[in-house]
Amino acid sequence: MVEFYGQKLDSRLLMGTAMYPSPDILQKAVKASKAQIVTVSLRREAARQQSNQQQSGQGFWELIRALDVRVLPNTAGCKSVKEAVTTAQMAREMFETKWIKLEVIANDDTLQPDLFGLVEAAQILSKDGFEVFPYTTEDLGAADRLLEAGCKVLMPWGAPIGSARGLNNPYALETMRNYFPDIPLVVDAGIGAPSHAAKAMEMGYDAVLLNTAIAKAGDPVTMAKAFADAIDAGRAAFKAGVMEPRNMASPSTPVAGTPFFKLD
């Protein structure tokens, strides 16, 4: 069980809702994943409705509500503090939730978070009563400032959004986990395969958030289940105690007391 802002959940997989081939496949993938939190981009869906597709937009909201999951709106695409704060406030009114996945993007090519803007926006939103899930990097200084700003969850990237590169800097992610042992940590972005998600969980991360790896799979529903299984396996391995790597071989069969026979 994982806990975010006092809410206890059984699933450690958070799913995005963009780019699925059809609403039906999205619905089936969420059910197969057993995810209890889905993220929704307010900017993307608002743009869809403004482009004379109001009926499609309403159908999307109805589908999300029918899934009986917790919605985590996000400020995807926002490049300034003002833009992110305004989007978050709109999302609170639309979804009637204090939760917000906070993104303030610094670079169009890498979609790397703007850490300075992220901290500033987190301060503003936390004071306004939001419960902020900040999309950040592995930078420990920024993490400290986000916690000081009122965040009770940190979401460091594994790799650039949609890159499928997995965990680009496992050393830094392990360091962050060890540095903040009591803070819920979610690897967000860059996950491309179930093995990537399992590795994050083996490190002791509390959850994984992903979108593209499932939505763009040949069979999103089967892939969603594969990720759910991988996250469960990784978490079980962490709790059991993953063996530390060694530089030299170590025999699995003890040699002490082994009889030796001399053949003529």
PDB file of N, CA, C and O in Angstrom, residues 130-206:
ATOM      1  N   PHE A 130      -3.259  23.641  -2.388  1.00  0.00           N
ATOM      2  CA  PHE A 130      -3.059  22.493  -3.274  1.00  0.00           C
ATOM      3  C   PHE A 130      -2.171  21.433  -2.621  1.00  0.00           C
ATOM      4  O   PHE A 130      -1.334  21.742  -1.760  1.00  0.00           O
ATOM      5  N   GLU A 131      -2.355  20.201  -3.052  1.00  0.00           N
ATOM      6  CA  GLU A 131      -1.463  19.103  -2.677  1.00  0.00           C
ATOM      7  C   GLU A 131      -0.678  18.753  -3.936  1.00  0.00           C
ATOM      8  O   GLU A 131      -1.209  18.171  -4.873  1.00  0.00           O
ATOM      9  N   VAL A 132       0.592  19.169  -3.930  1.00  0.00           N
ATOM     10  CA  VAL A 132       1.385  19.236  -5.158  1.00  0.00           C
ATOM     11  C   VAL A 132       2.250  17.996  -5.358  1.00  0.00           C
ATOM     12  O   VAL A 132       2.958  17.568  -4.449  1.00  0.00           O
ATOM     13  N   PHE A 133       2.197  17.455  -6.582  1.00  0.00           N
ATOM     14  CA  PHE A 133       3.060  16.362  -7.021  1.00  0.00           C
ATOM     15  C   PHE A 133       4.026  16.970  -8.052  1.00  0.00           C
ATOM     16  O   PHE A 133       3.691  17.073  -9.234  1.00  0.00           O
ATOM     17  N   PRO A 134       5.224  17.386  -7.658  1.00  0.00           N
ATOM     18  CA  PRO A 134       6.104  18.101  -8.588  1.00  0.00           C
ATOM     19  C   PRO A 134       6.940  17.181  -9.472  1.00  0.00           C
ATOM     20  O   PRO A 134       7.617  16.268  -8.982  1.00  0.00           O
ATOM     21  N   TYR A 135       6.873  17.425 -10.771  1.00  0.00           N
ATOM     22  CA  TYR A 135       7.734  16.733 -11.739  1.00  0.00           C
ATOM     23  C   TYR A 135       9.083  17.422 -11.725  1.00  0.00           C
ATOM     24  O   TYR A 135       9.211  18.574 -12.135  1.00  0.00           O
ATOM     25  N   THR A 136      10.102  16.716 -11.233  1.00  0.00           N
ATOM     26  CA  THR A 136      11.403  17.320 -10.993  1.00  0.00           C
ATOM     27  C   THR A 136      12.516  16.429 -11.538  1.00  0.00           C
ATOM     28  O   THR A 136      12.259  15.472 -12.270  1.00  0.00           O
ATOM     29  N   THR A 137      13.752  16.783 -11.202  1.00  0.00           N
ATOM     30  CA  THR A 137      14.904  15.949 -11.549  1.00  0.00           C
ATOM     31  C   THR A 137      15.418  15.289 -10.272  1.00  0.00           C
ATOM     32  O   THR A 137      14.753  15.339  -9.234  1.00  0.00           O
ATOM     33  N   GLU A 138      16.619  14.709 -10.341  1.00  0.00           N
ATOM     34  CA  GLU A 138      17.192  14.053  -9.163  1.00  0.00           C
ATOM     35  C   GLU A 138      17.966  15.042  -8.296  1.00  0.00           C
ATOM     36  O   GLU A 138      18.626  14.644  -7.335  1.00  0.00           O
ATOM     37  N   ASP A 139      17.918  16.331  -8.617  1.00  0.00           N
ATOM     38  CA  ASP A 139      18.674  17.358  -7.895  1.00  0.00           C
ATOM     39  C   ASP A 139      18.224  17.431  -6.435  1.00  0.00           C
ATOM     40  O   ASP A 139      17.065  17.743  -6.147  1.00  0.00           O
ATOM     41  N   LEU A 140      19.137  17.148  -5.503  1.00  0.00           N
ATOM     42  CA  LEU A 140      18.776  17.107  -4.087  1.00  0.00           C
ATOM     43  C   LEU A 140      18.477  18.487  -3.528  1.00  0.00           C
ATOM     44  O   LEU A 140      17.627  18.642  -2.646  1.00  0.00           O
ATOM     45  N   GLY A 141      19.175  19.518  -4.044  1.00  0.00           N
ATOM     46  CA  GLY A 141      18.914  20.872  -3.587  1.00  0.00           C
ATOM     47  C   GLY A 141      17.504  21.317  -3.944  1.00  0.00           C
ATOM     48  O   GLY A 141      16.779  21.884  -3.118  1.00  0.00           O
ATOM     49  N   ALA A 142      17.107  21.039  -5.187  1.00  0.00           N
ATOM     50  CA  ALA A 142      15.744  21.375  -5.609  1.00  0.00           C
ATOM     51  C   ALA A 142      14.727  20.573  -4.798  1.00  0.00           C
ATOM     52  O   ALA A 142      13.669  21.094  -4.416  1.00  0.00           O
ATOM     53  N   ALA A 143      15.045  19.309  -4.520  1.00  0.00           N
ATOM     54  CA  ALA A 143      14.139  18.473  -3.740  1.00  0.00           C
ATOM     55  C   ALA A 143      13.923  19.056  -2.345  1.00  0.00           C
ATOM     56  O   ALA A 143      12.790  19.121  -1.849  1.00  0.00           O
ATOM     57  N   ASP A 144      14.992  19.493  -1.714  1.00  0.00           N
ATOM     58  CA  ASP A 144      14.871  20.117  -0.393  1.00  0.00           C
ATOM     59  C   ASP A 144      13.958  21.338  -0.442  1.00  0.00           C
ATOM     60  O   ASP A 144      13.103  21.532   0.434  1.00  0.00           O
ATOM     61  N   ARG A 145      14.122  22.146  -1.459  1.00  0.00           N
ATOM     62  CA  ARG A 145      13.327  23.372  -1.573  1.00  0.00           C
ATOM     63  C   ARG A 145      11.858  23.066  -1.882  1.00  0.00           C
ATOM     64  O   ARG A 145      10.958  23.779  -1.428  1.00  0.00           O
ATOM     65  N   LEU A 146      11.614  22.006  -2.637  1.00  0.00           N
ATOM     66  CA  LEU A 146      10.237  21.612  -2.908  1.00  0.00           C
ATOM     67  C   LEU A 146       9.550  21.138  -1.626  1.00  0.00           C
ATOM     68  O   LEU A 146       8.376  21.440  -1.395  1.00  0.00           O
ATOM     69  N   LEU A 147      10.274  20.414  -0.806  1.00  0.00           N
ATOM     70  CA  LEU A 147       9.710  19.966   0.464  1.00  0.00           C
ATOM     71  C   LEU A 147       9.458  21.154   1.385  1.00  0.00           C
ATOM     72  O   LEU A 147       8.421  21.227   2.059  1.00  0.00           O
ATOM     73  N   GLU A 148      10.386  22.099   1.391  1.00  0.00           N
ATOM     74  CA  GLU A 148      10.197  23.310   2.189  1.00  0.00           C
ATOM     75  C   GLU A 148       8.998  24.112   1.694  1.00  0.00           C
ATOM     76  O   GLU A 148       8.325  24.795   2.472  1.00  0.00           O
ATOM     77  N   ALA A 149       8.728  24.023   0.393  1.00  0.00           N
ATOM     78  CA  ALA A 149       7.600  24.751  -0.198  1.00  0.00           C
ATOM     79  C   ALA A 149       6.254  24.127   0.155  1.00  0.00           C
ATOM     80  O   ALA A 149       5.210  24.725  -0.098  1.00  0.00           O
ATOM     81  N   GLY A 150       6.278  22.925   0.706  1.00  0.00           N
ATOM     82  CA  GLY A 150       5.039  22.282   1.112  1.00  0.00           C
ATOM     83  C   GLY A 150       4.720  20.975   0.417  1.00  0.00           C
ATOM     84  O   GLY A 150       3.727  20.324   0.739  1.00  0.00           O
ATOM     85  N   CYS A 151       5.546  20.570  -0.537  1.00  0.00           N
ATOM     86  CA  CYS A 151       5.305  19.298  -1.231  1.00  0.00           C
ATOM     87  C   CYS A 151       5.564  18.131  -0.282  1.00  0.00           C
ATOM     88  O   CYS A 151       6.537  18.148   0.482  1.00  0.00           O
ATOM     89  N   LYS A 152       4.734  17.117  -0.354  1.00  0.00           N
ATOM     90  CA  LYS A 152       4.922  15.920   0.462  1.00  0.00           C
ATOM     91  C   LYS A 152       5.149  14.686  -0.398  1.00  0.00           C
ATOM     92  O   LYS A 152       5.145  13.559   0.107  1.00  0.00           O
ATOM     93  N   VAL A 153       5.347  14.917  -1.691  1.00  0.00           N
ATOM     94  CA  VAL A 153       5.666  13.872  -2.669  1.00  0.00           C
ATOM     95  C   VAL A 153       6.667  14.473  -3.638  1.00  0.00           C
ATOM     96  O   VAL A 153       6.588  15.665  -3.950  1.00  0.00           O
ATOM     97  N   LEU A 154       7.616  13.677  -4.118  1.00  0.00           N
ATOM     98  CA  LEU A 154       8.552  14.118  -5.148  1.00  0.00           C
ATOM     99  C   LEU A 154       8.479  13.142  -6.315  1.00  0.00           C
ATOM    100  O   LEU A 154       8.377  11.929  -6.118  1.00  0.00           O
ATOM    101  N   MET A 155       8.544  13.697  -7.543  1.00  0.00           N
ATOM    102  CA  MET A 155       8.426  12.864  -8.736  1.00  0.00           C
ATOM    103  C   MET A 155       9.603  13.119  -9.667  1.00  0.00           C
ATOM    104  O   MET A 155       9.483  13.855 -10.662  1.00  0.00           O
ATOM    105  N   PRO A 156      10.774  12.535  -9.384  1.00  0.00           N
ATOM    106  CA  PRO A 156      11.931  12.718 -10.264  1.00  0.00           C
ATOM    107  C   PRO A 156      11.782  11.953 -11.567  1.00  0.00           C
ATOM    108  O   PRO A 156      11.211  10.863 -11.595  1.00  0.00           O
ATOM    109  N   TRP A 157      12.324  12.523 -12.645  1.00  0.00           N
ATOM    110  CA  TRP A 157      12.241  11.846 -13.937  1.00  0.00           C
ATOM    111  C   TRP A 157      13.224  10.681 -13.993  1.00  0.00           C
ATOM    112  O   TRP A 157      14.279  10.683 -13.350  1.00  0.00           O
ATOM    113  N   GLY A 158      12.865   9.658 -14.758  1.00  0.00           N
ATOM    114  CA  GLY A 158      13.800   8.585 -15.042  1.00  0.00           C
ATOM    115  C   GLY A 158      14.649   8.960 -16.241  1.00  0.00           C
ATOM    116  O   GLY A 158      15.849   8.710 -16.291  1.00  0.00           O
ATOM    117  N   ALA A 159      13.994   9.582 -17.220  1.00  0.00           N
ATOM    118  CA  ALA A 159      14.624  10.051 -18.462  1.00  0.00           C
ATOM    119  C   ALA A 159      13.647  11.050 -19.080  1.00  0.00           C
ATOM    120  O   ALA A 159      12.526  11.212 -18.586  1.00  0.00           O
ATOM    121  N   PRO A 160      14.037  11.745 -20.157  1.00  0.00           N
ATOM    122  CA  PRO A 160      13.108  12.678 -20.789  1.00  0.00           C
ATOM    123  C   PRO A 160      11.773  12.030 -21.151  1.00  0.00           C
ATOM    124  O   PRO A 160      11.713  10.861 -21.540  1.00  0.00           O
ATOM    125  N   ILE A 161      10.714  12.809 -21.031  1.00  0.00           N
ATOM    126  CA  ILE A 161       9.357  12.332 -21.300  1.00  0.00           C
ATOM    127  C   ILE A 161       9.265  11.685 -22.684  1.00  0.00           C
ATOM    128  O   ILE A 161       9.699  12.252 -23.682  1.00  0.00           O
ATOM    129  N   GLY A 162       8.711  10.485 -22.715  1.00  0.00           N
ATOM    130  CA  GLY A 162       8.487   9.798 -23.981  1.00  0.00           C
ATOM    131  C   GLY A 162       9.718   9.202 -24.626  1.00  0.00           C
ATOM    132  O   GLY A 162       9.638   8.663 -25.732  1.00  0.00           O
ATOM    133  N   SER A 163      10.873   9.253 -23.956  1.00  0.00           N
ATOM    134  CA  SER A 163      12.121   8.775 -24.567  1.00  0.00           C
ATOM    135  C   SER A 163      12.298   7.265 -24.479  1.00  0.00           C
ATOM    136  O   SER A 163      13.069   6.679 -25.236  1.00  0.00           O
ATOM    137  N   ALA A 164      11.630   6.626 -23.526  1.00  0.00           N
ATOM    138  CA  ALA A 164      11.722   5.169 -23.319  1.00  0.00           C
ATOM    139  C   ALA A 164      13.134   4.719 -22.956  1.00  0.00           C
ATOM    140  O   ALA A 164      13.482   3.556 -23.148  1.00  0.00           O
ATOM    141  N   ARG A 165      13.946   5.615 -22.422  1.00  0.00           N
ATOM    142  CA  ARG A 165      15.324   5.275 -22.070  1.00  0.00           C
ATOM    143  C   ARG A 165      15.455   4.654 -20.684  1.00  0.00           C
ATOM    144  O   ARG A 165      16.524   4.207 -20.293  1.00  0.00           O
ATOM    145  N   GLY A 166      14.392   4.641 -19.935  1.00  0.00           N
ATOM    146  CA  GLY A 166      14.449   4.011 -18.621  1.00  0.00           C
ATOM    147  C   GLY A 166      15.040   4.924 -17.570  1.00  0.00           C
ATOM    148  O   GLY A 166      14.698   6.101 -17.483  1.00  0.00           O
ATOM    149  N   LEU A 167      15.945   4.390 -16.757  1.00  0.00           N
ATOM    150  CA  LEU A 167      16.555   5.151 -15.676  1.00  0.00           C
ATOM    151  C   LEU A 167      17.932   5.629 -16.130  1.00  0.00           C
ATOM    152  O   LEU A 167      18.915   4.896 -16.060  1.00  0.00           O
ATOM    153  N   ASN A 168      17.998   6.865 -16.620  1.00  0.00           N
ATOM    154  CA  ASN A 168      19.242   7.405 -17.168  1.00  0.00           C
ATOM    155  C   ASN A 168      20.347   7.515 -16.136  1.00  0.00           C
ATOM    156  O   ASN A 168      21.512   7.334 -16.444  1.00  0.00           O
ATOM    157  N   ASN A 169      19.987   7.837 -14.910  1.00  0.00           N
ATOM    158  CA  ASN A 169      20.989   8.074 -13.871  1.00  0.00           C
ATOM    159  C   ASN A 169      20.608   7.295 -12.614  1.00  0.00           C
ATOM    160  O   ASN A 169      20.174   7.888 -11.616  1.00  0.00           O
ATOM    161  N   PRO A 170      20.776   5.980 -12.642  1.00  0.00           N
ATOM    162  CA  PRO A 170      20.366   5.171 -11.486  1.00  0.00           C
ATOM    163  C   PRO A 170      21.105   5.533 -10.208  1.00  0.00           C
ATOM    164  O   PRO A 170      20.531   5.458  -9.119  1.00  0.00           O
ATOM    165  N   TYR A 171      22.368   5.954 -10.346  1.00  0.00           N
ATOM    166  CA  TYR A 171      23.116   6.342  -9.134  1.00  0.00           C
ATOM    167  C   TYR A 171      22.433   7.512  -8.436  1.00  0.00           C
ATOM    168  O   TYR A 171      22.235   7.509  -7.221  1.00  0.00           O
ATOM    169  N   ALA A 172      22.054   8.540  -9.211  1.00  0.00           N
ATOM    170  CA  ALA A 172      21.403   9.714  -8.626  1.00  0.00           C
ATOM    171  C   ALA A 172      20.042   9.359  -8.048  1.00  0.00           C
ATOM    172  O   ALA A 172      19.644   9.878  -6.998  1.00  0.00           O
ATOM    173  N   LEU A 173      19.312   8.461  -8.715  1.00  0.00           N
ATOM    174  CA  LEU A 173      18.011   8.051  -8.202  1.00  0.00           C
ATOM    175  C   LEU A 173      18.155   7.267  -6.895  1.00  0.00           C
ATOM    176  O   LEU A 173      17.368   7.438  -5.960  1.00  0.00           O
ATOM    177  N   GLU A 174      19.160   6.406  -6.827  1.00  0.00           N
ATOM    178  CA  GLU A 174      19.411   5.676  -5.584  1.00  0.00           C
ATOM    179  C   GLU A 174      19.801   6.631  -4.466  1.00  0.00           C
ATOM    180  O   GLU A 174      19.369   6.473  -3.313  1.00  0.00           O
ATOM    181  N   THR A 175      20.628   7.615  -4.799  1.00  0.00           N
ATOM    182  CA  THR A 175      21.033   8.610  -3.803  1.00  0.00           C
ATOM    183  C   THR A 175      19.827   9.362  -3.275  1.00  0.00           C
ATOM    184  O   THR A 175      19.688   9.594  -2.064  1.00  0.00           O
ATOM    185  N   MET A 176      18.932   9.749  -4.175  1.00  0.00           N
ATOM    186  CA  MET A 176      17.730  10.470  -3.758  1.00  0.00           C
ATOM    187  C   MET A 176      16.867   9.605  -2.841  1.00  0.00           C
ATOM    188  O   MET A 176      16.345  10.089  -1.827  1.00  0.00           O
ATOM    189  N   ARG A 177      16.726   8.340  -3.179  1.00  0.00           N
ATOM    190  CA  ARG A 177      15.940   7.441  -2.339  1.00  0.00           C
ATOM    191  C   ARG A 177      16.545   7.349  -0.934  1.00  0.00           C
ATOM    192  O   ARG A 177      15.826   7.387   0.070  1.00  0.00           O
ATOM    193  N   ASN A 178      17.856   7.219  -0.877  1.00  0.00           N
ATOM    194  CA  ASN A 178      18.526   7.104   0.415  1.00  0.00           C
ATOM    195  C   ASN A 178      18.494   8.415   1.200  1.00  0.00           C
ATOM    196  O   ASN A 178      18.442   8.412   2.429  1.00  0.00           O
ATOM    197  N   TYR A 179      18.508   9.533   0.487  1.00  0.00           N
ATOM    198  CA  TYR A 179      18.545  10.847   1.118  1.00  0.00           C
ATOM    199  C   TYR A 179      17.186  11.219   1.704  1.00  0.00           C
ATOM    200  O   TYR A 179      17.108  11.941   2.699  1.00  0.00           O
ATOM    201  N   PHE A 180      16.126  10.726   1.087  1.00  0.00           N
ATOM    202  CA  PHE A 180      14.769  11.017   1.559  1.00  0.00           C
ATOM    203  C   PHE A 180      14.029   9.716   1.846  1.00  0.00           C
ATOM    204  O   PHE A 180      13.092   9.341   1.126  1.00  0.00           O
ATOM    205  N   PRO A 181      14.421   8.993   2.889  1.00  0.00           N
ATOM    206  CA  PRO A 181      13.851   7.666   3.130  1.00  0.00           C
ATOM    207  C   PRO A 181      12.370   7.672   3.486  1.00  0.00           C
ATOM    208  O   PRO A 181      11.688   6.664   3.293  1.00  0.00           O
ATOM    209  N   ASP A 182      11.859   8.798   4.000  1.00  0.00           N
ATOM    210  CA  ASP A 182      10.478   8.821   4.475  1.00  0.00           C
ATOM    211  C   ASP A 182       9.532   9.607   3.564  1.00  0.00           C
ATOM    212  O   ASP A 182       8.358   9.770   3.891  1.00  0.00           O
ATOM    213  N   ILE A 183      10.040  10.085   2.425  1.00  0.00           N
ATOM    214  CA  ILE A 183       9.224  10.856   1.496  1.00  0.00           C
ATOM    215  C   ILE A 183       8.746   9.954   0.356  1.00  0.00           C
ATOM    216  O   ILE A 183       9.560   9.243  -0.248  1.00  0.00           O
ATOM    217  N   PRO A 184       7.460   9.950   0.040  1.00  0.00           N
ATOM    218  CA  PRO A 184       7.001   9.172  -1.123  1.00  0.00           C
ATOM    219  C   PRO A 184       7.682   9.678  -2.401  1.00  0.00           C
ATOM    220  O   PRO A 184       7.616  10.870  -2.720  1.00  0.00           O
ATOM    221  N   LEU A 185       8.334   8.779  -3.115  1.00  0.00           N
ATOM    222  CA  LEU A 185       9.035   9.115  -4.349  1.00  0.00           C
ATOM    223  C   LEU A 185       8.447   8.308  -5.504  1.00  0.00           C
ATOM    224  O   LEU A 185       8.291   7.092  -5.405  1.00  0.00           O
ATOM    225  N   VAL A 186       8.160   9.001  -6.610  1.00  0.00           N
ATOM    226  CA  VAL A 186       7.561   8.379  -7.785  1.00  0.00           C
ATOM    227  C   VAL A 186       8.450   8.656  -8.987  1.00  0.00           C
ATOM    228  O   VAL A 186       8.712   9.816  -9.298  1.00  0.00           O
ATOM    229  N   VAL A 187       8.929   7.621  -9.654  1.00  0.00           N
ATOM    230  CA  VAL A 187       9.674   7.837 -10.893  1.00  0.00           C
ATOM    231  C   VAL A 187       8.677   8.209 -11.984  1.00  0.00           C
ATOM    232  O   VAL A 187       7.740   7.471 -12.267  1.00  0.00           O
ATOM    233  N   ASP A 188       8.912   9.376 -12.581  1.00  0.00           N
ATOM    234  CA  ASP A 188       7.969   9.921 -13.556  1.00  0.00           C
ATOM    235  C   ASP A 188       8.718  10.268 -14.836  1.00  0.00           C
ATOM    236  O   ASP A 188       9.647  11.069 -14.805  1.00  0.00           O
ATOM    237  N   ALA A 189       8.322   9.659 -15.935  1.00  0.00           N
ATOM    238  CA  ALA A 189       8.838   9.985 -17.279  1.00  0.00           C
ATOM    239  C   ALA A 189      10.017   9.117 -17.691  1.00  0.00           C
ATOM    240  O   ALA A 189      10.882   8.776 -16.888  1.00  0.00           O
ATOM    241  N   GLY A 190      10.009   8.762 -18.973  1.00  0.00           N
ATOM    242  CA  GLY A 190      11.125   8.055 -19.581  1.00  0.00           C
ATOM    243  C   GLY A 190      11.075   6.545 -19.494  1.00  0.00           C
ATOM    244  O   GLY A 190      11.908   5.855 -20.078  1.00  0.00           O
ATOM    245  N   ILE A 191      10.105   5.996 -18.756  1.00  0.00           N
ATOM    246  CA  ILE A 191      10.006   4.543 -18.619  1.00  0.00           C
ATOM    247  C   ILE A 191       9.528   3.946 -19.946  1.00  0.00           C
ATOM    248  O   ILE A 191       8.519   4.374 -20.502  1.00  0.00           O
ATOM    249  N   GLY A 192      10.261   2.948 -20.443  1.00  0.00           N
ATOM    250  CA  GLY A 192       9.914   2.374 -21.734  1.00  0.00           C
ATOM    251  C   GLY A 192       9.569   0.906 -21.709  1.00  0.00           C
ATOM    252  O   GLY A 192       8.943   0.395 -22.644  1.00  0.00           O
ATOM    253  N   ALA A 193       9.976   0.203 -20.658  1.00  0.00           N
ATOM    254  CA  ALA A 193       9.749  -1.241 -20.594  1.00  0.00           C
ATOM    255  C   ALA A 193       9.427  -1.639 -19.164  1.00  0.00           C
ATOM    256  O   ALA A 193       9.846  -0.970 -18.215  1.00  0.00           O
ATOM    257  N   PRO A 194       8.708  -2.735 -18.986  1.00  0.00           N
ATOM    258  CA  PRO A 194       8.406  -3.195 -17.631  1.00  0.00           C
ATOM    259  C   PRO A 194       9.664  -3.389 -16.775  1.00  0.00           C
ATOM    260  O   PRO A 194       9.634  -3.151 -15.564  1.00  0.00           O
ATOM    261  N   SER A 195      10.769  -3.792 -17.399  1.00  0.00           N
ATOM    262  CA  SER A 195      12.012  -3.975 -16.641  1.00  0.00           C
ATOM    263  C   SER A 195      12.497  -2.665 -16.037  1.00  0.00           C
ATOM    264  O   SER A 195      13.097  -2.652 -14.950  1.00  0.00           O
ATOM    265  N   HIS A 196      12.260  -1.534 -16.726  1.00  0.00           N
ATOM    266  CA  HIS A 196      12.635  -0.228 -16.177  1.00  0.00           C
ATOM    267  C   HIS A 196      11.837   0.062 -14.901  1.00  0.00           C
ATOM    268  O   HIS A 196      12.374   0.548 -13.905  1.00  0.00           O
ATOM    269  N   ALA A 197      10.542  -0.229 -14.960  1.00  0.00           N
ATOM    270  CA  ALA A 197       9.685   0.010 -13.801  1.00  0.00           C
ATOM    271  C   ALA A 197      10.081  -0.896 -12.638  1.00  0.00           C
ATOM    272  O   ALA A 197      10.125  -0.468 -11.481  1.00  0.00           O
ATOM    273  N   ALA A 198      10.381  -2.155 -12.950  1.00  0.00           N
ATOM    274  CA  ALA A 198      10.796  -3.087 -11.905  1.00  0.00           C
ATOM    275  C   ALA A 198      12.080  -2.609 -11.231  1.00  0.00           C
ATOM    276  O   ALA A 198      12.223  -2.699 -10.004  1.00  0.00           O
ATOM    277  N   LYS A 199      13.021  -2.079 -12.016  1.00  0.00           N
ATOM    278  CA  LYS A 199      14.277  -1.585 -11.456  1.00  0.00           C
ATOM    279  C   LYS A 199      14.026  -0.432 -10.494  1.00  0.00           C
ATOM    280  O   LYS A 199      14.644  -0.363  -9.419  1.00  0.00           O
ATOM    281  N   ALA A 200      13.143   0.476 -10.860  1.00  0.00           N
ATOM    282  CA  ALA A 200      12.826   1.593  -9.971  1.00  0.00           C
ATOM    283  C   ALA A 200      12.249   1.090  -8.650  1.00  0.00           C
ATOM    284  O   ALA A 200      12.602   1.579  -7.570  1.00  0.00           O
ATOM    285  N   MET A 201      11.390   0.102  -8.737  1.00  0.00           N
ATOM    286  CA  MET A 201      10.790  -0.439  -7.518  1.00  0.00           C
ATOM    287  C   MET A 201      11.812  -1.199  -6.676  1.00  0.00           C
ATOM    288  O   MET A 201      11.762  -1.152  -5.447  1.00  0.00           O
ATOM    289  N   GLU A 202      12.741  -1.885  -7.331  1.00  0.00           N
ATOM    290  CA  GLU A 202      13.794  -2.582  -6.595  1.00  0.00           C
ATOM    291  C   GLU A 202      14.668  -1.612  -5.810  1.00  0.00           C
ATOM    292  O   GLU A 202      15.240  -1.974  -4.775  1.00  0.00           O
ATOM    293  N   MET A 203      14.795  -0.383  -6.309  1.00  0.00           N
ATOM    294  CA  MET A 203      15.559   0.653  -5.602  1.00  0.00           C
ATOM    295  C   MET A 203      14.836   1.158  -4.357  1.00  0.00           C
ATOM    296  O   MET A 203      15.421   1.860  -3.540  1.00  0.00           O
ATOM    297  N   GLY A 204      13.559   0.843  -4.258  1.00  0.00           N
ATOM    298  CA  GLY A 204      12.792   1.314  -3.114  1.00  0.00           C
ATOM    299  C   GLY A 204      11.871   2.471  -3.414  1.00  0.00           C
ATOM    300  O   GLY A 204      11.297   3.070  -2.490  1.00  0.00           O
ATOM    301  N   TYR A 205      11.705   2.800  -4.698  1.00  0.00           N
ATOM    302  CA  TYR A 205      10.758   3.865  -5.038  1.00  0.00           C
ATOM    303  C   TYR A 205       9.340   3.392  -4.734  1.00  0.00           C
ATOM    304  O   TYR A 205       9.050   2.195  -4.739  1.00  0.00           O
ATOM    305  N   ASP A 206       8.483   4.352  -4.444  1.00  0.00           N
ATOM    306  CA  ASP A 206       7.141   4.022  -3.982  1.00  0.00           C
ATOM    307  C   ASP A 206       6.162   3.745  -5.114  1.00  0.00           C
ATOM    308  O   ASP A 206       5.169   3.035  -4.916  1.00  0.00           O
TER     309      ASP A 206
END
